[in-house]
Amino acid sequence: MNLEEIKEKALNEHIPIIMDDTLEVIENIMKEIKPTAILEIGTAVGYSAICFSKFLEKGGFIDTIERDEERIKEAKENIKIVENGKTINILEGDAVEILPTINKKYDMVFIDAAKGKYPFFLEQALRPVSYTHLRAHETRRHL
């Protein structure tokens, strides 16, 4: 399975993934900041993490948090197939519990999880983020 097939499968199954216009904006940001460490909250099937991995600097990594066991399983399979030698780590569990335990510094944080928990996610995600670049972008899905 390739990246386009992962995307199509997710869309056909109504699994929320990053939309092309949002991905384009984030890709432009990543080209500018050249991240070595990315935190993603909401892995789903791993599509966005795989897309982001193309922009990691050498030795970079992505930590992505997911709580849904079925999504974790599918994300692991997709990442294994398409990862391109980059490092994507899935942190399994609820972001509400995991975020307060993270002490790494990240160049970028991407939040695409439960909208009602965004204030908490943002507060927690900003603790370890590098403040060189700070931008926000709302993902809108049209399923």
Short mmCIF file of N, CA and C in Angstrom, two decimals:
data_model
loop_
_atom_site.label_atom_id
_atom_site.label_comp_id
_atom_site.label_asym_id
_atom_site.label_seq_id
_atom_site.Cartn_x
_atom_site.Cartn_y
_atom_site.Cartn_z
N MET A 1 0.85 -1.18 0.00
CA MET A 1 0.00 0.00 0.00
C MET A 1 0.90 1.24 0.00
N ASN A 2 0.55 2.23 -0.80
CA ASN A 2 1.32 3.47 -0.82
C ASN A 2 0.52 4.57 -0.11
N LEU A 3 1.12 5.75 -0.03
CA LEU A 3 0.51 6.86 0.71
C LEU A 3 -0.86 7.25 0.14
N GLU A 4 -0.96 7.29 -1.17
CA GLU A 4 -2.23 7.66 -1.81
C GLU A 4 -3.33 6.63 -1.48
N GLU A 5 -2.95 5.36 -1.44
CA GLU A 5 -3.92 4.31 -1.09
C GLU A 5 -4.35 4.41 0.37
N ILE A 6 -3.42 4.77 1.25
CA ILE A 6 -3.75 4.97 2.66
C ILE A 6 -4.76 6.11 2.78
N LYS A 7 -4.51 7.19 2.07
CA LYS A 7 -5.42 8.34 2.07
C LYS A 7 -6.81 7.94 1.57
N GLU A 8 -6.87 7.29 0.43
CA GLU A 8 -8.15 6.90 -0.16
C GLU A 8 -8.93 5.96 0.76
N LYS A 9 -8.23 4.99 1.36
CA LYS A 9 -8.89 4.05 2.27
C LYS A 9 -9.48 4.81 3.46
N ALA A 10 -8.70 5.72 4.03
CA ALA A 10 -9.18 6.50 5.17
C ALA A 10 -10.41 7.32 4.79
N LEU A 11 -10.36 7.99 3.65
CA LEU A 11 -11.49 8.80 3.21
C LEU A 11 -12.72 7.94 2.96
N ASN A 12 -12.53 6.78 2.33
CA ASN A 12 -13.66 5.87 2.05
C ASN A 12 -14.29 5.33 3.33
N GLU A 13 -13.48 5.18 4.37
CA GLU A 13 -13.97 4.67 5.65
C GLU A 13 -14.35 5.79 6.61
N HIS A 14 -14.34 7.04 6.13
CA HIS A 14 -14.71 8.22 6.92
C HIS A 14 -13.85 8.38 8.17
N ILE A 15 -12.58 8.03 8.03
CA ILE A 15 -11.61 8.24 9.10
C ILE A 15 -11.05 9.64 8.90
N PRO A 16 -11.11 10.47 9.93
CA PRO A 16 -10.62 11.85 9.77
C PRO A 16 -9.12 11.90 9.58
N ILE A 17 -8.70 12.47 8.46
CA ILE A 17 -7.28 12.69 8.17
C ILE A 17 -7.10 14.13 7.72
N ILE A 18 -5.87 14.57 7.71
CA ILE A 18 -5.56 15.93 7.31
C ILE A 18 -5.98 16.16 5.85
N MET A 19 -6.59 17.29 5.61
CA MET A 19 -7.04 17.62 4.26
C MET A 19 -5.89 18.22 3.47
N ASP A 20 -5.98 18.13 2.14
CA ASP A 20 -4.88 18.55 1.27
C ASP A 20 -4.50 20.02 1.47
N ASP A 21 -5.50 20.90 1.62
CA ASP A 21 -5.17 22.33 1.76
C ASP A 21 -4.45 22.60 3.08
N THR A 22 -4.85 21.93 4.14
CA THR A 22 -4.17 22.07 5.43
C THR A 22 -2.77 21.50 5.35
N LEU A 23 -2.64 20.34 4.71
CA LEU A 23 -1.33 19.72 4.55
C LEU A 23 -0.38 20.63 3.79
N GLU A 24 -0.88 21.30 2.78
CA GLU A 24 -0.05 22.22 2.00
C GLU A 24 0.49 23.36 2.87
N VAL A 25 -0.38 23.93 3.71
CA VAL A 25 0.05 25.00 4.61
C VAL A 25 1.12 24.49 5.57
N ILE A 26 0.89 23.33 6.14
CA ILE A 26 1.83 22.78 7.12
C ILE A 26 3.15 22.39 6.44
N GLU A 27 3.08 21.87 5.24
CA GLU A 27 4.31 21.55 4.51
C GLU A 27 5.15 22.80 4.30
N ASN A 28 4.51 23.92 3.98
CA ASN A 28 5.23 25.18 3.80
C ASN A 28 5.89 25.63 5.10
N ILE A 29 5.20 25.45 6.21
CA ILE A 29 5.77 25.78 7.52
C ILE A 29 6.98 24.89 7.80
N MET A 30 6.84 23.59 7.51
CA MET A 30 7.94 22.65 7.78
C MET A 30 9.15 22.95 6.90
N LYS A 31 8.92 23.36 5.67
CA LYS A 31 10.05 23.74 4.81
C LYS A 31 10.81 24.92 5.42
N GLU A 32 10.07 25.81 6.06
CA GLU A 32 10.68 26.99 6.67
C GLU A 32 11.42 26.67 7.97
N ILE A 33 10.79 25.88 8.85
CA ILE A 33 11.39 25.64 10.16
C ILE A 33 12.32 24.43 10.20
N LYS A 34 12.24 23.55 9.21
CA LYS A 34 13.11 22.37 9.13
C LYS A 34 13.12 21.59 10.46
N PRO A 35 11.99 21.00 10.81
CA PRO A 35 11.87 20.35 12.13
C PRO A 35 12.71 19.09 12.29
N THR A 36 13.18 18.89 13.50
CA THR A 36 13.83 17.64 13.85
C THR A 36 12.97 16.84 14.83
N ALA A 37 11.98 17.51 15.43
CA ALA A 37 11.11 16.85 16.40
C ALA A 37 9.70 17.40 16.26
N ILE A 38 8.76 16.48 16.01
CA ILE A 38 7.35 16.86 15.84
C ILE A 38 6.51 16.05 16.81
N LEU A 39 5.55 16.71 17.45
CA LEU A 39 4.56 16.04 18.28
C LEU A 39 3.22 16.16 17.57
N GLU A 40 2.57 15.03 17.40
CA GLU A 40 1.24 15.00 16.80
C GLU A 40 0.27 14.41 17.83
N ILE A 41 -0.85 15.08 18.01
CA ILE A 41 -1.88 14.58 18.91
C ILE A 41 -3.05 14.14 18.05
N GLY A 42 -3.24 12.84 17.94
CA GLY A 42 -4.26 12.26 17.08
C GLY A 42 -3.63 11.62 15.85
N THR A 43 -3.25 10.36 15.96
CA THR A 43 -2.56 9.64 14.89
C THR A 43 -3.51 9.19 13.79
N ALA A 44 -4.70 8.75 14.18
CA ALA A 44 -5.64 8.08 13.26
C ALA A 44 -4.90 6.93 12.59
N VAL A 45 -4.77 6.93 11.25
CA VAL A 45 -4.13 5.82 10.55
C VAL A 45 -2.68 6.11 10.20
N GLY A 46 -2.14 7.22 10.73
CA GLY A 46 -0.74 7.55 10.51
C GLY A 46 -0.46 8.37 9.26
N TYR A 47 -1.51 8.76 8.54
CA TYR A 47 -1.34 9.46 7.27
C TYR A 47 -0.55 10.77 7.43
N SER A 48 -0.97 11.63 8.35
CA SER A 48 -0.29 12.92 8.48
C SER A 48 1.14 12.74 8.97
N ALA A 49 1.37 11.83 9.91
CA ALA A 49 2.73 11.60 10.40
C ALA A 49 3.64 11.15 9.26
N ILE A 50 3.13 10.29 8.41
CA ILE A 50 3.92 9.83 7.26
C ILE A 50 4.21 11.01 6.34
N CYS A 51 3.21 11.84 6.08
CA CYS A 51 3.41 13.03 5.25
C CYS A 51 4.45 13.95 5.87
N PHE A 52 4.35 14.17 7.16
CA PHE A 52 5.28 15.06 7.86
C PHE A 52 6.71 14.51 7.84
N SER A 53 6.84 13.19 7.86
CA SER A 53 8.18 12.59 7.95
C SER A 53 9.06 12.96 6.77
N LYS A 54 8.47 13.32 5.66
CA LYS A 54 9.25 13.72 4.48
C LYS A 54 10.02 15.01 4.73
N PHE A 55 9.60 15.79 5.72
CA PHE A 55 10.19 17.10 5.97
C PHE A 55 11.08 17.14 7.20
N LEU A 56 11.26 15.99 7.84
CA LEU A 56 12.14 15.94 9.01
C LEU A 56 13.59 16.09 8.59
N GLU A 57 14.34 16.81 9.39
CA GLU A 57 15.78 16.89 9.19
C GLU A 57 16.40 15.54 9.56
N LYS A 58 17.61 15.31 9.09
CA LYS A 58 18.32 14.06 9.38
C LYS A 58 18.33 13.80 10.88
N GLY A 59 18.00 12.59 11.27
CA GLY A 59 17.96 12.23 12.68
C GLY A 59 16.69 12.65 13.39
N GLY A 60 15.74 13.23 12.64
CA GLY A 60 14.50 13.71 13.25
C GLY A 60 13.55 12.59 13.61
N PHE A 61 12.53 12.96 14.38
CA PHE A 61 11.53 11.98 14.81
C PHE A 61 10.17 12.65 14.98
N ILE A 62 9.15 11.81 14.96
CA ILE A 62 7.78 12.24 15.23
C ILE A 62 7.23 11.37 16.34
N ASP A 63 6.71 12.00 17.40
CA ASP A 63 5.95 11.30 18.42
C ASP A 63 4.49 11.61 18.14
N THR A 64 3.68 10.57 18.01
CA THR A 64 2.27 10.78 17.71
C THR A 64 1.43 9.99 18.71
N ILE A 65 0.41 10.62 19.24
CA ILE A 65 -0.40 10.03 20.31
C ILE A 65 -1.74 9.55 19.75
N GLU A 66 -2.10 8.32 20.10
CA GLU A 66 -3.39 7.77 19.68
C GLU A 66 -3.92 6.85 20.77
N ARG A 67 -5.23 6.89 21.00
CA ARG A 67 -5.82 6.04 22.03
C ARG A 67 -6.66 4.88 21.48
N ASP A 68 -7.13 4.99 20.25
CA ASP A 68 -7.99 3.97 19.65
C ASP A 68 -7.14 2.77 19.18
N GLU A 69 -7.38 1.61 19.79
CA GLU A 69 -6.57 0.43 19.50
C GLU A 69 -6.61 0.01 18.03
N GLU A 70 -7.77 0.11 17.41
CA GLU A 70 -7.90 -0.26 16.00
C GLU A 70 -7.08 0.69 15.11
N ARG A 71 -7.14 1.97 15.43
CA ARG A 71 -6.37 2.98 14.67
C ARG A 71 -4.87 2.78 14.87
N ILE A 72 -4.48 2.45 16.12
CA ILE A 72 -3.07 2.21 16.41
C ILE A 72 -2.54 1.07 15.56
N LYS A 73 -3.30 0.00 15.50
CA LYS A 73 -2.88 -1.17 14.72
C LYS A 73 -2.71 -0.80 13.25
N GLU A 74 -3.68 -0.10 12.70
CA GLU A 74 -3.61 0.29 11.29
C GLU A 74 -2.48 1.29 11.05
N ALA A 75 -2.30 2.23 11.96
CA ALA A 75 -1.22 3.22 11.83
C ALA A 75 0.14 2.53 11.83
N LYS A 76 0.32 1.57 12.72
CA LYS A 76 1.60 0.84 12.78
C LYS A 76 1.88 0.15 11.45
N GLU A 77 0.86 -0.49 10.89
CA GLU A 77 1.03 -1.17 9.60
C GLU A 77 1.37 -0.17 8.50
N ASN A 78 0.65 0.95 8.45
CA ASN A 78 0.88 1.96 7.42
C ASN A 78 2.27 2.59 7.55
N ILE A 79 2.67 2.89 8.76
CA ILE A 79 3.97 3.51 9.00
C ILE A 79 5.09 2.55 8.61
N LYS A 80 4.93 1.30 8.93
CA LYS A 80 5.93 0.28 8.59
C LYS A 80 6.12 0.19 7.08
N ILE A 81 5.04 0.30 6.33
CA ILE A 81 5.08 0.17 4.88
C ILE A 81 5.69 1.40 4.21
N VAL A 82 5.33 2.60 4.67
CA VAL A 82 5.63 3.82 3.92
C VAL A 82 6.63 4.76 4.59
N GLU A 83 7.14 4.45 5.76
CA GLU A 83 7.87 5.42 6.56
C GLU A 83 9.10 6.05 5.92
N ASN A 84 9.72 5.45 4.96
CA ASN A 84 10.90 6.04 4.30
C ASN A 84 12.09 6.23 5.23
N GLY A 85 12.26 5.35 6.18
CA GLY A 85 13.44 5.42 7.03
C GLY A 85 13.41 6.47 8.13
N LYS A 86 12.35 7.24 8.21
CA LYS A 86 12.23 8.24 9.28
C LYS A 86 11.67 7.54 10.51
N THR A 87 11.76 8.20 11.64
CA THR A 87 11.30 7.59 12.88
C THR A 87 9.99 8.19 13.32
N ILE A 88 8.96 7.34 13.34
CA ILE A 88 7.64 7.73 13.84
C ILE A 88 7.32 6.83 15.02
N ASN A 89 7.14 7.44 16.19
CA ASN A 89 6.83 6.69 17.41
C ASN A 89 5.38 6.91 17.79
N ILE A 90 4.63 5.84 17.92
CA ILE A 90 3.24 5.97 18.36
C ILE A 90 3.21 5.81 19.88
N LEU A 91 2.72 6.85 20.54
CA LEU A 91 2.54 6.80 21.99
C LEU A 91 1.09 6.37 22.22
N GLU A 92 0.92 5.18 22.74
CA GLU A 92 -0.41 4.57 22.86
C GLU A 92 -1.09 4.97 24.15
N GLY A 93 -2.27 5.57 24.02
CA GLY A 93 -3.05 5.96 25.19
C GLY A 93 -3.72 7.29 24.98
N ASP A 94 -4.36 7.77 26.04
CA ASP A 94 -5.10 9.02 25.99
C ASP A 94 -4.14 10.20 26.13
N ALA A 95 -4.24 11.14 25.21
CA ALA A 95 -3.37 12.32 25.23
C ALA A 95 -3.50 13.10 26.54
N VAL A 96 -4.67 13.06 27.15
CA VAL A 96 -4.89 13.75 28.43
C VAL A 96 -3.94 13.20 29.49
N GLU A 97 -3.65 11.92 29.43
CA GLU A 97 -2.75 11.30 30.40
C GLU A 97 -1.29 11.36 29.95
N ILE A 98 -1.05 11.26 28.66
CA ILE A 98 0.32 11.20 28.14
C ILE A 98 1.00 12.57 28.11
N LEU A 99 0.28 13.59 27.66
CA LEU A 99 0.91 14.92 27.48
C LEU A 99 1.61 15.45 28.73
N PRO A 100 1.01 15.34 29.92
CA PRO A 100 1.70 15.88 31.10
C PRO A 100 3.02 15.17 31.43
N THR A 101 3.23 13.99 30.86
CA THR A 101 4.45 13.22 31.15
C THR A 101 5.57 13.49 30.16
N ILE A 102 5.29 14.21 29.09
CA ILE A 102 6.29 14.46 28.05
C ILE A 102 7.20 15.61 28.46
N ASN A 103 8.50 15.36 28.34
CA ASN A 103 9.48 16.39 28.69
C ASN A 103 10.44 16.69 27.54
N LYS A 104 10.14 16.21 26.35
CA LYS A 104 10.98 16.48 25.18
C LYS A 104 10.65 17.86 24.64
N LYS A 105 11.57 18.41 23.86
CA LYS A 105 11.34 19.67 23.15
C LYS A 105 10.95 19.33 21.71
N TYR A 106 9.94 20.01 21.18
CA TYR A 106 9.48 19.79 19.82
C TYR A 106 9.56 21.10 19.03
N ASP A 107 9.84 20.97 17.75
CA ASP A 107 9.87 22.12 16.86
C ASP A 107 8.48 22.44 16.35
N MET A 108 7.61 21.44 16.35
CA MET A 108 6.26 21.62 15.82
C MET A 108 5.30 20.69 16.55
N VAL A 109 4.11 21.19 16.81
CA VAL A 109 3.05 20.37 17.39
C VAL A 109 1.84 20.47 16.48
N PHE A 110 1.28 19.31 16.13
CA PHE A 110 0.09 19.26 15.29
C PHE A 110 -1.01 18.60 16.09
N ILE A 111 -2.09 19.33 16.34
CA ILE A 111 -3.21 18.81 17.12
C ILE A 111 -4.37 18.52 16.18
N ASP A 112 -4.75 17.26 16.13
CA ASP A 112 -5.88 16.85 15.31
C ASP A 112 -6.61 15.72 16.04
N ALA A 113 -7.20 16.08 17.15
CA ALA A 113 -7.86 15.11 18.01
C ALA A 113 -9.20 15.70 18.47
N ALA A 114 -9.71 15.21 19.58
CA ALA A 114 -11.01 15.64 20.10
C ALA A 114 -11.06 17.15 20.26
N LYS A 115 -11.91 17.78 19.48
CA LYS A 115 -11.99 19.26 19.46
C LYS A 115 -12.32 19.83 20.85
N GLY A 116 -13.13 19.15 21.62
CA GLY A 116 -13.51 19.63 22.94
C GLY A 116 -12.36 19.69 23.92
N LYS A 117 -11.28 18.97 23.61
CA LYS A 117 -10.12 18.95 24.50
C LYS A 117 -8.98 19.83 23.99
N TYR A 118 -9.23 20.58 22.92
CA TYR A 118 -8.17 21.43 22.35
C TYR A 118 -7.53 22.38 23.36
N PRO A 119 -8.30 23.06 24.24
CA PRO A 119 -7.64 23.96 25.19
C PRO A 119 -6.61 23.23 26.06
N PHE A 120 -6.97 22.05 26.55
CA PHE A 120 -6.03 21.26 27.36
C PHE A 120 -4.85 20.81 26.51
N PHE A 121 -5.14 20.28 25.31
CA PHE A 121 -4.06 19.80 24.44
C PHE A 121 -3.09 20.93 24.12
N LEU A 122 -3.62 22.10 23.82
CA LEU A 122 -2.77 23.23 23.47
C LEU A 122 -1.90 23.65 24.66
N GLU A 123 -2.52 23.75 25.82
CA GLU A 123 -1.76 24.13 27.03
C GLU A 123 -0.63 23.15 27.28
N GLN A 124 -0.94 21.87 27.21
CA GLN A 124 0.06 20.84 27.48
C GLN A 124 1.12 20.76 26.37
N ALA A 125 0.68 20.93 25.14
CA ALA A 125 1.60 20.82 24.00
C ALA A 125 2.59 21.97 23.96
N LEU A 126 2.19 23.13 24.47
CA LEU A 126 3.09 24.28 24.44
C LEU A 126 4.20 24.20 25.49
N ARG A 127 4.01 23.37 26.49
CA ARG A 127 5.06 23.22 27.51
C ARG A 127 6.39 22.78 26.87
N PRO A 128 6.37 21.71 26.05
CA PRO A 128 7.65 21.25 25.52
C PRO A 128 8.02 21.82 24.15
N VAL A 129 7.24 22.71 23.60
CA VAL A 129 7.51 23.17 22.23
C VAL A 129 8.57 24.25 22.21
N SER A 130 9.37 24.25 21.17
CA SER A 130 10.35 25.31 20.95
C SER A 130 9.57 26.53 20.48
N TYR A 131 9.81 27.68 21.07
CA TYR A 131 9.02 28.86 20.75
C TYR A 131 9.57 29.67 19.58
N THR A 132 10.46 29.10 18.82
CA THR A 132 11.00 29.80 17.66
C THR A 132 9.89 30.12 16.66
N HIS A 133 9.00 29.18 16.46
CA HIS A 133 7.90 29.35 15.52
C HIS A 133 6.61 28.88 16.19
N LEU A 134 5.62 29.72 16.20
CA LEU A 134 4.34 29.35 16.78
C LEU A 134 3.24 29.80 15.85
N ARG A 135 2.50 28.84 15.33
CA ARG A 135 1.39 29.15 14.43
C ARG A 135 0.26 28.18 14.75
N ALA A 136 -0.92 28.60 14.44
CA ALA A 136 -2.09 27.74 14.64
C ALA A 136 -2.86 27.66 13.33
N HIS A 137 -3.42 26.51 13.09
CA HIS A 137 -4.22 26.32 11.88
C HIS A 137 -5.32 25.33 12.20
N GLU A 138 -6.53 25.67 11.93
CA GLU A 138 -7.68 24.80 12.18
C GLU A 138 -7.90 23.89 10.99
N THR A 139 -7.99 22.61 11.25
CA THR A 139 -8.30 21.65 10.20
C THR A 139 -9.80 21.54 10.06
N ARG A 140 -10.28 21.68 8.89
CA ARG A 140 -11.71 21.51 8.62
C ARG A 140 -11.87 20.32 7.70
N ARG A 141 -12.77 19.44 8.07
CA ARG A 141 -13.00 18.23 7.27
C ARG A 141 -14.34 18.36 6.53
N HIS A 142 -14.33 17.86 5.35
CA HIS A 142 -15.56 17.84 4.55
C HIS A 142 -15.78 16.40 4.09
N LEU A 143 -16.46 15.62 4.91
CA LEU A 143 -16.70 14.20 4.57
C LEU A 143 -18.10 14.03 4.01
#
